[in-house]
Amino acid sequence: MSRVCELTGKGPMTGNNVSHANNKTKRRFLPNLTEVTLGSDILDRRFKLRISNAALRTVDHRGGLDAFMAKAKDAELSTKALKIKKEIAKAQAAQA
């Protein structure tokens, strides 16, 4: 299981641990990922996604999974999230 957010594409970053003596050793900054179940109002289904807590706050801010997916860039989404986005877009087109 990779350490990459399925909605934003946020992944590990690298940097240095710097000691008091200014010794530098490589380290990794990992994203704060959580396994969350998000529901789609249009599809009336729930999806289990591994996303960062920052992405979860953004989903809530935009008004749910459907609204988030409408604004999300395809390059940032995982293959699973892309399928969900296409299903939502198809359902919205059929509804309108």
PDB file of N, CA and C in Angstrom:
ATOM      1  N   MET A   1       0.849  -1.176   0.000  1.00  0.00           N
ATOM      2  CA  MET A   1       0.000   0.000   0.000  1.00  0.00           C
ATOM      3  C   MET A   1       0.896   1.241   0.000  1.00  0.00           C
ATOM      4  N   SER A   2       0.723   2.059  -1.014  1.00  0.00           N
ATOM      5  CA  SER A   2       1.572   3.243  -1.110  1.00  0.00           C
ATOM      6  C   SER A   2       1.085   4.342  -0.171  1.00  0.00           C
ATOM      7  N   ARG A   3       1.971   5.224   0.166  1.00  0.00           N
ATOM      8  CA  ARG A   3       1.641   6.318   1.084  1.00  0.00           C
ATOM      9  C   ARG A   3       1.303   7.571   0.288  1.00  0.00           C
ATOM     10  N   VAL A   4       0.263   7.480  -0.535  1.00  0.00           N
ATOM     11  CA  VAL A   4      -0.154   8.591  -1.381  1.00  0.00           C
ATOM     12  C   VAL A   4      -1.652   8.796  -1.199  1.00  0.00           C
ATOM     13  N   CYS A   5      -2.065  10.031  -1.035  1.00  0.00           N
ATOM     14  CA  CYS A   5      -3.482  10.371  -0.907  1.00  0.00           C
ATOM     15  C   CYS A   5      -4.181  10.097  -2.236  1.00  0.00           C
ATOM     16  N   GLU A   6      -5.345   9.427  -2.185  1.00  0.00           N
ATOM     17  CA  GLU A   6      -6.054   9.064  -3.406  1.00  0.00           C
ATOM     18  C   GLU A   6      -6.773  10.246  -4.053  1.00  0.00           C
ATOM     19  N   LEU A   7      -7.028  11.298  -3.310  1.00  0.00           N
ATOM     20  CA  LEU A   7      -7.749  12.441  -3.866  1.00  0.00           C
ATOM     21  C   LEU A   7      -6.852  13.602  -4.268  1.00  0.00           C
ATOM     22  N   THR A   8      -5.788  13.854  -3.512  1.00  0.00           N
ATOM     23  CA  THR A   8      -4.937  15.009  -3.812  1.00  0.00           C
ATOM     24  C   THR A   8      -3.583  14.633  -4.392  1.00  0.00           C
ATOM     25  N   GLY A   9      -3.201  13.363  -4.300  1.00  0.00           N
ATOM     26  CA  GLY A   9      -1.896  12.940  -4.803  1.00  0.00           C
ATOM     27  C   GLY A   9      -0.740  13.312  -3.891  1.00  0.00           C
ATOM     28  N   LYS A  10      -1.052  13.776  -2.697  1.00  0.00           N
ATOM     29  CA  LYS A  10      -0.010  14.162  -1.737  1.00  0.00           C
ATOM     30  C   LYS A  10       0.746  12.921  -1.289  1.00  0.00           C
ATOM     31  N   GLY A  11       2.084  12.955  -1.387  1.00  0.00           N
ATOM     32  CA  GLY A  11       2.909  11.807  -1.035  1.00  0.00           C
ATOM     33  C   GLY A  11       4.043  12.182  -0.109  1.00  0.00           C
ATOM     34  N   PRO A  12       4.956  11.241   0.151  1.00  0.00           N
ATOM     35  CA  PRO A  12       6.083  11.518   1.050  1.00  0.00           C
ATOM     36  C   PRO A  12       7.020  12.575   0.474  1.00  0.00           C
ATOM     37  N   MET A  13       7.599  13.377   1.362  1.00  0.00           N
ATOM     38  CA  MET A  13       8.609  14.363   0.987  1.00  0.00           C
ATOM     39  C   MET A  13       9.892  14.016   1.737  1.00  0.00           C
ATOM     40  N   THR A  14      11.019  14.513   1.246  1.00  0.00           N
ATOM     41  CA  THR A  14      12.284  14.253   1.917  1.00  0.00           C
ATOM     42  C   THR A  14      12.839  15.535   2.508  1.00  0.00           C
ATOM     43  N   GLY A  15      13.665  15.372   3.513  1.00  0.00           N
ATOM     44  CA  GLY A  15      14.294  16.512   4.161  1.00  0.00           C
ATOM     45  C   GLY A  15      15.427  16.028   5.036  1.00  0.00           C
ATOM     46  N   ASN A  16      15.813  16.844   5.981  1.00  0.00           N
ATOM     47  CA  ASN A  16      16.919  16.508   6.870  1.00  0.00           C
ATOM     48  C   ASN A  16      16.495  16.605   8.323  1.00  0.00           C
ATOM     49  N   ASN A  17      17.017  15.673   9.146  1.00  0.00           N
ATOM     50  CA  ASN A  17      17.013  15.848  10.587  1.00  0.00           C
ATOM     51  C   ASN A  17      18.249  16.684  10.893  1.00  0.00           C
ATOM     52  N   VAL A  18      18.091  17.755  11.629  1.00  0.00           N
ATOM     53  CA  VAL A  18      19.237  18.609  11.951  1.00  0.00           C
ATOM     54  C   VAL A  18      19.424  18.576  13.468  1.00  0.00           C
ATOM     55  N   SER A  19      20.575  18.094  13.894  1.00  0.00           N
ATOM     56  CA  SER A  19      20.858  17.987  15.324  1.00  0.00           C
ATOM     57  C   SER A  19      21.318  19.341  15.873  1.00  0.00           C
ATOM     58  N   HIS A  20      21.494  19.381  17.192  1.00  0.00           N
ATOM     59  CA  HIS A  20      21.975  20.598  17.844  1.00  0.00           C
ATOM     60  C   HIS A  20      23.377  20.957  17.348  1.00  0.00           C
ATOM     61  N   ALA A  21      24.158  19.918  16.999  1.00  0.00           N
ATOM     62  CA  ALA A  21      25.506  20.129  16.477  1.00  0.00           C
ATOM     63  C   ALA A  21      25.496  20.394  14.963  1.00  0.00           C
ATOM     64  N   ASN A  22      24.309  20.571  14.396  1.00  0.00           N
ATOM     65  CA  ASN A  22      24.108  20.869  12.976  1.00  0.00           C
ATOM     66  C   ASN A  22      24.501  19.700  12.064  1.00  0.00           C
ATOM     67  N   ASN A  23      24.442  18.462  12.603  1.00  0.00           N
ATOM     68  CA  ASN A  23      24.621  17.273  11.770  1.00  0.00           C
ATOM     69  C   ASN A  23      23.323  17.026  11.014  1.00  0.00           C
ATOM     70  N   LYS A  24      23.446  16.689   9.741  1.00  0.00           N
ATOM     71  CA  LYS A  24      22.247  16.483   8.921  1.00  0.00           C
ATOM     72  C   LYS A  24      22.167  15.031   8.462  1.00  0.00           C
ATOM     73  N   THR A  25      21.020  14.413   8.692  1.00  0.00           N
ATOM     74  CA  THR A  25      20.753  13.068   8.202  1.00  0.00           C
ATOM     75  C   THR A  25      19.416  13.079   7.467  1.00  0.00           C
ATOM     76  N   LYS A  26      19.314  12.284   6.409  1.00  0.00           N
ATOM     77  CA  LYS A  26      18.101  12.261   5.593  1.00  0.00           C
ATOM     78  C   LYS A  26      16.923  11.686   6.375  1.00  0.00           C
ATOM     79  N   ARG A  27      15.735  12.193   6.088  1.00  0.00           N
ATOM     80  CA  ARG A  27      14.506  11.677   6.684  1.00  0.00           C
ATOM     81  C   ARG A  27      13.365  11.847   5.708  1.00  0.00           C
ATOM     82  N   ARG A  28      12.243  11.237   5.995  1.00  0.00           N
ATOM     83  CA  ARG A  28      11.046  11.342   5.151  1.00  0.00           C
ATOM     84  C   ARG A  28       9.911  11.955   5.953  1.00  0.00           C
ATOM     85  N   PHE A  29       9.180  12.869   5.334  1.00  0.00           N
ATOM     86  CA  PHE A  29       7.972  13.437   5.909  1.00  0.00           C
ATOM     87  C   PHE A  29       6.794  12.723   5.251  1.00  0.00           C
ATOM     88  N   LEU A  30       6.051  11.924   6.019  1.00  0.00           N
ATOM     89  CA  LEU A  30       4.941  11.155   5.464  1.00  0.00           C
ATOM     90  C   LEU A  30       3.630  11.912   5.625  1.00  0.00           C
ATOM     91  N   PRO A  31       2.732  11.819   4.645  1.00  0.00           N
ATOM     92  CA  PRO A  31       1.436  12.482   4.774  1.00  0.00           C
ATOM     93  C   PRO A  31       0.584  11.786   5.837  1.00  0.00           C
ATOM     94  N   ASN A  32      -0.301  12.527   6.454  1.00  0.00           N
ATOM     95  CA  ASN A  32      -1.181  12.002   7.498  1.00  0.00           C
ATOM     96  C   ASN A  32      -2.390  11.342   6.831  1.00  0.00           C
ATOM     97  N   LEU A  33      -2.262  10.059   6.496  1.00  0.00           N
ATOM     98  CA  LEU A  33      -3.310   9.349   5.771  1.00  0.00           C
ATOM     99  C   LEU A  33      -4.241   8.612   6.719  1.00  0.00           C
ATOM    100  N   THR A  34      -5.524   8.612   6.372  1.00  0.00           N
ATOM    101  CA  THR A  34      -6.526   7.857   7.114  1.00  0.00           C
ATOM    102  C   THR A  34      -7.444   7.148   6.137  1.00  0.00           C
ATOM    103  N   GLU A  35      -7.955   6.000   6.547  1.00  0.00           N
ATOM    104  CA  GLU A  35      -8.915   5.243   5.751  1.00  0.00           C
ATOM    105  C   GLU A  35     -10.305   5.773   6.105  1.00  0.00           C
ATOM    106  N   VAL A  36     -10.994   6.344   5.117  1.00  0.00           N
ATOM    107  CA  VAL A  36     -12.268   7.011   5.352  1.00  0.00           C
ATOM    108  C   VAL A  36     -13.312   6.470   4.383  1.00  0.00           C
ATOM    109  N   THR A  37     -14.545   6.382   4.844  1.00  0.00           N
ATOM    110  CA  THR A  37     -15.651   6.021   3.972  1.00  0.00           C
ATOM    111  C   THR A  37     -16.434   7.293   3.662  1.00  0.00           C
ATOM    112  N   LEU A  38     -16.461   7.659   2.378  1.00  0.00           N
ATOM    113  CA  LEU A  38     -17.169   8.857   1.940  1.00  0.00           C
ATOM    114  C   LEU A  38     -18.374   8.455   1.100  1.00  0.00           C
ATOM    115  N   GLY A  39     -19.466   9.171   1.266  1.00  0.00           N
ATOM    116  CA  GLY A  39     -20.691   8.850   0.538  1.00  0.00           C
ATOM    117  C   GLY A  39     -20.967   9.832  -0.577  1.00  0.00           C
ATOM    118  N   SER A  40     -21.464   9.284  -1.685  1.00  0.00           N
ATOM    119  CA  SER A  40     -21.873  10.110  -2.817  1.00  0.00           C
ATOM    120  C   SER A  40     -23.393  10.255  -2.778  1.00  0.00           C
ATOM    121  N   ASP A  41     -23.882  11.500  -2.806  1.00  0.00           N
ATOM    122  CA  ASP A  41     -25.320  11.744  -2.773  1.00  0.00           C
ATOM    123  C   ASP A  41     -25.978  11.348  -4.089  1.00  0.00           C
ATOM    124  N   ILE A  42     -25.323  11.616  -5.200  1.00  0.00           N
ATOM    125  CA  ILE A  42     -25.904  11.349  -6.516  1.00  0.00           C
ATOM    126  C   ILE A  42     -25.979   9.849  -6.785  1.00  0.00           C
ATOM    127  N   LEU A  43     -24.894   9.120  -6.462  1.00  0.00           N
ATOM    128  CA  LEU A  43     -24.857   7.676  -6.718  1.00  0.00           C
ATOM    129  C   LEU A  43     -25.522   6.876  -5.603  1.00  0.00           C
ATOM    130  N   ASP A  44     -25.733   7.500  -4.453  1.00  0.00           N
ATOM    131  CA  ASP A  44     -26.295   6.853  -3.273  1.00  0.00           C
ATOM    132  C   ASP A  44     -25.461   5.629  -2.882  1.00  0.00           C
ATOM    133  N   ARG A  45     -24.140   5.798  -2.910  1.00  0.00           N
ATOM    134  CA  ARG A  45     -23.184   4.750  -2.561  1.00  0.00           C
ATOM    135  C   ARG A  45     -22.107   5.304  -1.663  1.00  0.00           C
ATOM    136  N   ARG A  46     -21.385   4.386  -1.010  1.00  0.00           N
ATOM    137  CA  ARG A  46     -20.271   4.776  -0.151  1.00  0.00           C
ATOM    138  C   ARG A  46     -18.994   4.195  -0.722  1.00  0.00           C
ATOM    139  N   PHE A  47     -17.896   4.955  -0.580  1.00  0.00           N
ATOM    140  CA  PHE A  47     -16.601   4.542  -1.111  1.00  0.00           C
ATOM    141  C   PHE A  47     -15.563   4.621  -0.005  1.00  0.00           C
ATOM    142  N   LYS A  48     -14.724   3.583   0.091  1.00  0.00           N
ATOM    143  CA  LYS A  48     -13.642   3.561   1.069  1.00  0.00           C
ATOM    144  C   LYS A  48     -12.391   4.087   0.385  1.00  0.00           C
ATOM    145  N   LEU A  49     -11.827   5.175   0.901  1.00  0.00           N
ATOM    146  CA  LEU A  49     -10.657   5.813   0.308  1.00  0.00           C
ATOM    147  C   LEU A  49      -9.592   6.042   1.371  1.00  0.00           C
ATOM    148  N   ARG A  50      -8.347   6.030   0.949  1.00  0.00           N
ATOM    149  CA  ARG A  50      -7.213   6.351   1.841  1.00  0.00           C
ATOM    150  C   ARG A  50      -6.748   7.755   1.481  1.00  0.00           C
ATOM    151  N   ILE A  51      -7.151   8.735   2.298  1.00  0.00           N
ATOM    152  CA  ILE A  51      -6.878  10.128   1.974  1.00  0.00           C
ATOM    153  C   ILE A  51      -6.195  10.822   3.146  1.00  0.00           C
ATOM    154  N   SER A  52      -5.576  11.961   2.842  1.00  0.00           N
ATOM    155  CA  SER A  52      -4.935  12.759   3.895  1.00  0.00           C
ATOM    156  C   SER A  52      -6.009  13.529   4.657  1.00  0.00           C
ATOM    157  N   ASN A  53      -5.680  13.907   5.870  1.00  0.00           N
ATOM    158  CA  ASN A  53      -6.632  14.674   6.668  1.00  0.00           C
ATOM    159  C   ASN A  53      -6.897  16.038   6.052  1.00  0.00           C
ATOM    160  N   ALA A  54      -5.922  16.603   5.368  1.00  0.00           N
ATOM    161  CA  ALA A  54      -6.129  17.879   4.677  1.00  0.00           C
ATOM    162  C   ALA A  54      -7.156  17.708   3.557  1.00  0.00           C
ATOM    163  N   ALA A  55      -7.103  16.582   2.850  1.00  0.00           N
ATOM    164  CA  ALA A  55      -8.068  16.314   1.780  1.00  0.00           C
ATOM    165  C   ALA A  55      -9.467  16.119   2.359  1.00  0.00           C
ATOM    166  N   LEU A  56      -9.555  15.480   3.517  1.00  0.00           N
ATOM    167  CA  LEU A  56     -10.847  15.283   4.167  1.00  0.00           C
ATOM    168  C   LEU A  56     -11.483  16.622   4.533  1.00  0.00           C
ATOM    169  N   ARG A  57     -10.678  17.546   5.023  1.00  0.00           N
ATOM    170  CA  ARG A  57     -11.180  18.885   5.347  1.00  0.00           C
ATOM    171  C   ARG A  57     -11.640  19.607   4.084  1.00  0.00           C
ATOM    172  N   THR A  58     -10.918  19.421   2.977  1.00  0.00           N
ATOM    173  CA  THR A  58     -11.288  20.056   1.719  1.00  0.00           C
ATOM    174  C   THR A  58     -12.600  19.486   1.194  1.00  0.00           C
ATOM    175  N   VAL A  59     -12.792  18.177   1.318  1.00  0.00           N
ATOM    176  CA  VAL A  59     -14.047  17.543   0.896  1.00  0.00           C
ATOM    177  C   VAL A  59     -15.211  18.137   1.682  1.00  0.00           C
ATOM    178  N   ASP A  60     -15.041  18.265   2.994  1.00  0.00           N
ATOM    179  CA  ASP A  60     -16.092  18.859   3.826  1.00  0.00           C
ATOM    180  C   ASP A  60     -16.347  20.313   3.443  1.00  0.00           C
ATOM    181  N   HIS A  61     -15.287  21.055   3.169  1.00  0.00           N
ATOM    182  CA  HIS A  61     -15.409  22.478   2.833  1.00  0.00           C
ATOM    183  C   HIS A  61     -16.163  22.687   1.516  1.00  0.00           C
ATOM    184  N   ARG A  62     -15.895  21.824   0.539  1.00  0.00           N
ATOM    185  CA  ARG A  62     -16.545  21.968  -0.772  1.00  0.00           C
ATOM    186  C   ARG A  62     -17.965  21.420  -0.799  1.00  0.00           C
ATOM    187  N   GLY A  63     -18.370  20.728   0.252  1.00  0.00           N
ATOM    188  CA  GLY A  63     -19.751  20.270   0.314  1.00  0.00           C
ATOM    189  C   GLY A  63     -19.958  18.818  -0.050  1.00  0.00           C
ATOM    190  N   GLY A  64     -18.985  17.969   0.177  1.00  0.00           N
ATOM    191  CA  GLY A  64     -19.152  16.541  -0.053  1.00  0.00           C
ATOM    192  C   GLY A  64     -18.305  16.015  -1.193  1.00  0.00           C
ATOM    193  N   LEU A  65     -18.372  14.699  -1.366  1.00  0.00           N
ATOM    194  CA  LEU A  65     -17.551  14.018  -2.362  1.00  0.00           C
ATOM    195  C   LEU A  65     -17.911  14.439  -3.783  1.00  0.00           C
ATOM    196  N   ASP A  66     -19.201  14.605  -4.065  1.00  0.00           N
ATOM    197  CA  ASP A  66     -19.632  14.962  -5.423  1.00  0.00           C
ATOM    198  C   ASP A  66     -19.078  16.322  -5.848  1.00  0.00           C
ATOM    199  N   ALA A  67     -19.165  17.300  -4.963  1.00  0.00           N
ATOM    200  CA  ALA A  67     -18.666  18.640  -5.272  1.00  0.00           C
ATOM    201  C   ALA A  67     -17.141  18.642  -5.382  1.00  0.00           C
ATOM    202  N   PHE A  68     -16.470  17.860  -4.542  1.00  0.00           N
ATOM    203  CA  PHE A  68     -15.007  17.786  -4.608  1.00  0.00           C
ATOM    204  C   PHE A  68     -14.565  17.198  -5.936  1.00  0.00           C
ATOM    205  N   MET A  69     -15.198  16.111  -6.348  1.00  0.00           N
ATOM    206  CA  MET A  69     -14.817  15.444  -7.595  1.00  0.00           C
ATOM    207  C   MET A  69     -15.070  16.317  -8.819  1.00  0.00           C
ATOM    208  N   ALA A  70     -16.079  17.173  -8.754  1.00  0.00           N
ATOM    209  CA  ALA A  70     -16.377  18.059  -9.884  1.00  0.00           C
ATOM    210  C   ALA A  70     -15.230  19.036 -10.134  1.00  0.00           C
ATOM    211  N   LYS A  71     -14.555  19.474  -9.059  1.00  0.00           N
ATOM    212  CA  LYS A  71     -13.467  20.442  -9.191  1.00  0.00           C
ATOM    213  C   LYS A  71     -12.085  19.798  -9.260  1.00  0.00           C
ATOM    214  N   ALA A  72     -11.981  18.504  -8.932  1.00  0.00           N
ATOM    215  CA  ALA A  72     -10.677  17.832  -8.836  1.00  0.00           C
ATOM    216  C   ALA A  72     -10.040  17.651 -10.209  1.00  0.00           C
ATOM    217  N   LYS A  73      -8.707  17.788 -10.240  1.00  0.00           N
ATOM    218  CA  LYS A  73      -7.949  17.573 -11.474  1.00  0.00           C
ATOM    219  C   LYS A  73      -7.681  16.079 -11.641  1.00  0.00           C
ATOM    220  N   ASP A  74      -7.795  15.587 -12.868  1.00  0.00           N
ATOM    221  CA  ASP A  74      -7.611  14.164 -13.140  1.00  0.00           C
ATOM    222  C   ASP A  74      -6.194  13.697 -12.825  1.00  0.00           C
ATOM    223  N   ALA A  75      -5.195  14.562 -12.993  1.00  0.00           N
ATOM    224  CA  ALA A  75      -3.803  14.186 -12.775  1.00  0.00           C
ATOM    225  C   ALA A  75      -3.524  13.869 -11.301  1.00  0.00           C
ATOM    226  N   GLU A  76      -4.259  14.474 -10.388  1.00  0.00           N
ATOM    227  CA  GLU A  76      -4.030  14.265  -8.964  1.00  0.00           C
ATOM    228  C   GLU A  76      -4.737  13.023  -8.426  1.00  0.00           C
ATOM    229  N   LEU A  77      -5.793  12.574  -9.085  1.00  0.00           N
ATOM    230  CA  LEU A  77      -6.611  11.476  -8.585  1.00  0.00           C
ATOM    231  C   LEU A  77      -5.978  10.119  -8.885  1.00  0.00           C
ATOM    232  N   SER A  78      -6.229   9.153  -7.991  1.00  0.00           N
ATOM    233  CA  SER A  78      -5.795   7.776  -8.236  1.00  0.00           C
ATOM    234  C   SER A  78      -6.749   7.139  -9.255  1.00  0.00           C
ATOM    235  N   THR A  79      -6.418   5.942  -9.724  1.00  0.00           N
ATOM    236  CA  THR A  79      -7.272   5.274 -10.705  1.00  0.00           C
ATOM    237  C   THR A  79      -8.640   4.952 -10.109  1.00  0.00           C
ATOM    238  N   LYS A  80      -8.670   4.577  -8.844  1.00  0.00           N
ATOM    239  CA  LYS A  80      -9.940   4.296  -8.157  1.00  0.00           C
ATOM    240  C   LYS A  80     -10.797   5.558  -8.072  1.00  0.00           C
ATOM    241  N   ALA A  81     -10.166   6.677  -7.721  1.00  0.00           N
ATOM    242  CA  ALA A  81     -10.887   7.944  -7.609  1.00  0.00           C
ATOM    243  C   ALA A  81     -11.344   8.440  -8.980  1.00  0.00           C
ATOM    244  N   LEU A  82     -10.567   8.177 -10.035  1.00  0.00           N
ATOM    245  CA  LEU A  82     -10.971   8.566 -11.388  1.00  0.00           C
ATOM    246  C   LEU A  82     -12.234   7.832 -11.817  1.00  0.00           C
ATOM    247  N   LYS A  83     -12.337   6.543 -11.479  1.00  0.00           N
ATOM    248  CA  LYS A  83     -13.540   5.773 -11.795  1.00  0.00           C
ATOM    249  C   LYS A  83     -14.748   6.366 -11.091  1.00  0.00           C
ATOM    250  N   ILE A  84     -14.563   6.736  -9.815  1.00  0.00           N
ATOM    251  CA  ILE A  84     -15.656   7.332  -9.043  1.00  0.00           C
ATOM    252  C   ILE A  84     -16.076   8.660  -9.674  1.00  0.00           C
ATOM    253  N   LYS A  85     -15.097   9.465 -10.087  1.00  0.00           N
ATOM    254  CA  LYS A  85     -15.392  10.759 -10.704  1.00  0.00           C
ATOM    255  C   LYS A  85     -16.190  10.587 -11.990  1.00  0.00           C
ATOM    256  N   LYS A  86     -15.826   9.602 -12.809  1.00  0.00           N
ATOM    257  CA  LYS A  86     -16.540   9.366 -14.067  1.00  0.00           C
ATOM    258  C   LYS A  86     -17.958   8.870 -13.814  1.00  0.00           C
ATOM    259  N   GLU A  87     -18.135   8.015 -12.798  1.00  0.00           N
ATOM    260  CA  GLU A  87     -19.478   7.552 -12.445  1.00  0.00           C
ATOM    261  C   GLU A  87     -20.351   8.714 -11.996  1.00  0.00           C
ATOM    262  N   ILE A  88     -19.791   9.609 -11.187  1.00  0.00           N
ATOM    263  CA  ILE A  88     -20.544  10.770 -10.700  1.00  0.00           C
ATOM    264  C   ILE A  88     -20.899  11.695 -11.855  1.00  0.00           C
ATOM    265  N   ALA A  89     -19.949  11.936 -12.763  1.00  0.00           N
ATOM    266  CA  ALA A  89     -20.218  12.810 -13.910  1.00  0.00           C
ATOM    267  C   ALA A  89     -21.318  12.218 -14.801  1.00  0.00           C
ATOM    268  N   LYS A  90     -21.279  10.904 -15.004  1.00  0.00           N
ATOM    269  CA  LYS A  90     -22.298  10.240 -15.824  1.00  0.00           C
ATOM    270  C   LYS A  90     -23.677  10.348 -15.173  1.00  0.00           C
ATOM    271  N   ALA A  91     -23.733  10.163 -13.861  1.00  0.00           N
ATOM    272  CA  ALA A  91     -25.000  10.258 -13.127  1.00  0.00           C
ATOM    273  C   ALA A  91     -25.538  11.685 -13.149  1.00  0.00           C
ATOM    274  N   GLN A  92     -24.644  12.684 -13.046  1.00  0.00           N
ATOM    275  CA  GLN A  92     -25.081  14.083 -13.100  1.00  0.00           C
ATOM    276  C   GLN A  92     -25.621  14.426 -14.479  1.00  0.00           C
ATOM    277  N   ALA A  93     -24.984  13.900 -15.534  1.00  0.00           N
ATOM    278  CA  ALA A  93     -25.444  14.171 -16.895  1.00  0.00           C
ATOM    279  C   ALA A  93     -26.809  13.527 -17.147  1.00  0.00           C
ATOM    280  N   ALA A  94     -27.015  12.323 -16.612  1.00  0.00           N
ATOM    281  CA  ALA A  94     -28.288  11.644 -16.784  1.00  0.00           C
ATOM    282  C   ALA A  94     -29.402  12.322 -15.975  1.00  0.00           C
ATOM    283  N   GLN A  95     -29.022  12.893 -14.865  1.00  0.00           N
ATOM    284  CA  GLN A  95     -30.003  13.557 -13.994  1.00  0.00           C
ATOM    285  C   GLN A  95     -30.470  14.890 -14.572  1.00  0.00           C
ATOM    286  N   ALA A  96     -29.575  15.574 -15.285  1.00  0.00           N
ATOM    287  CA  ALA A  96     -29.896  16.911 -15.816  1.00  0.00           C
ATOM    288  C   ALA A  96     -30.716  16.866 -17.082  1.00  0.00           C
TER     289      ALA A  96
END
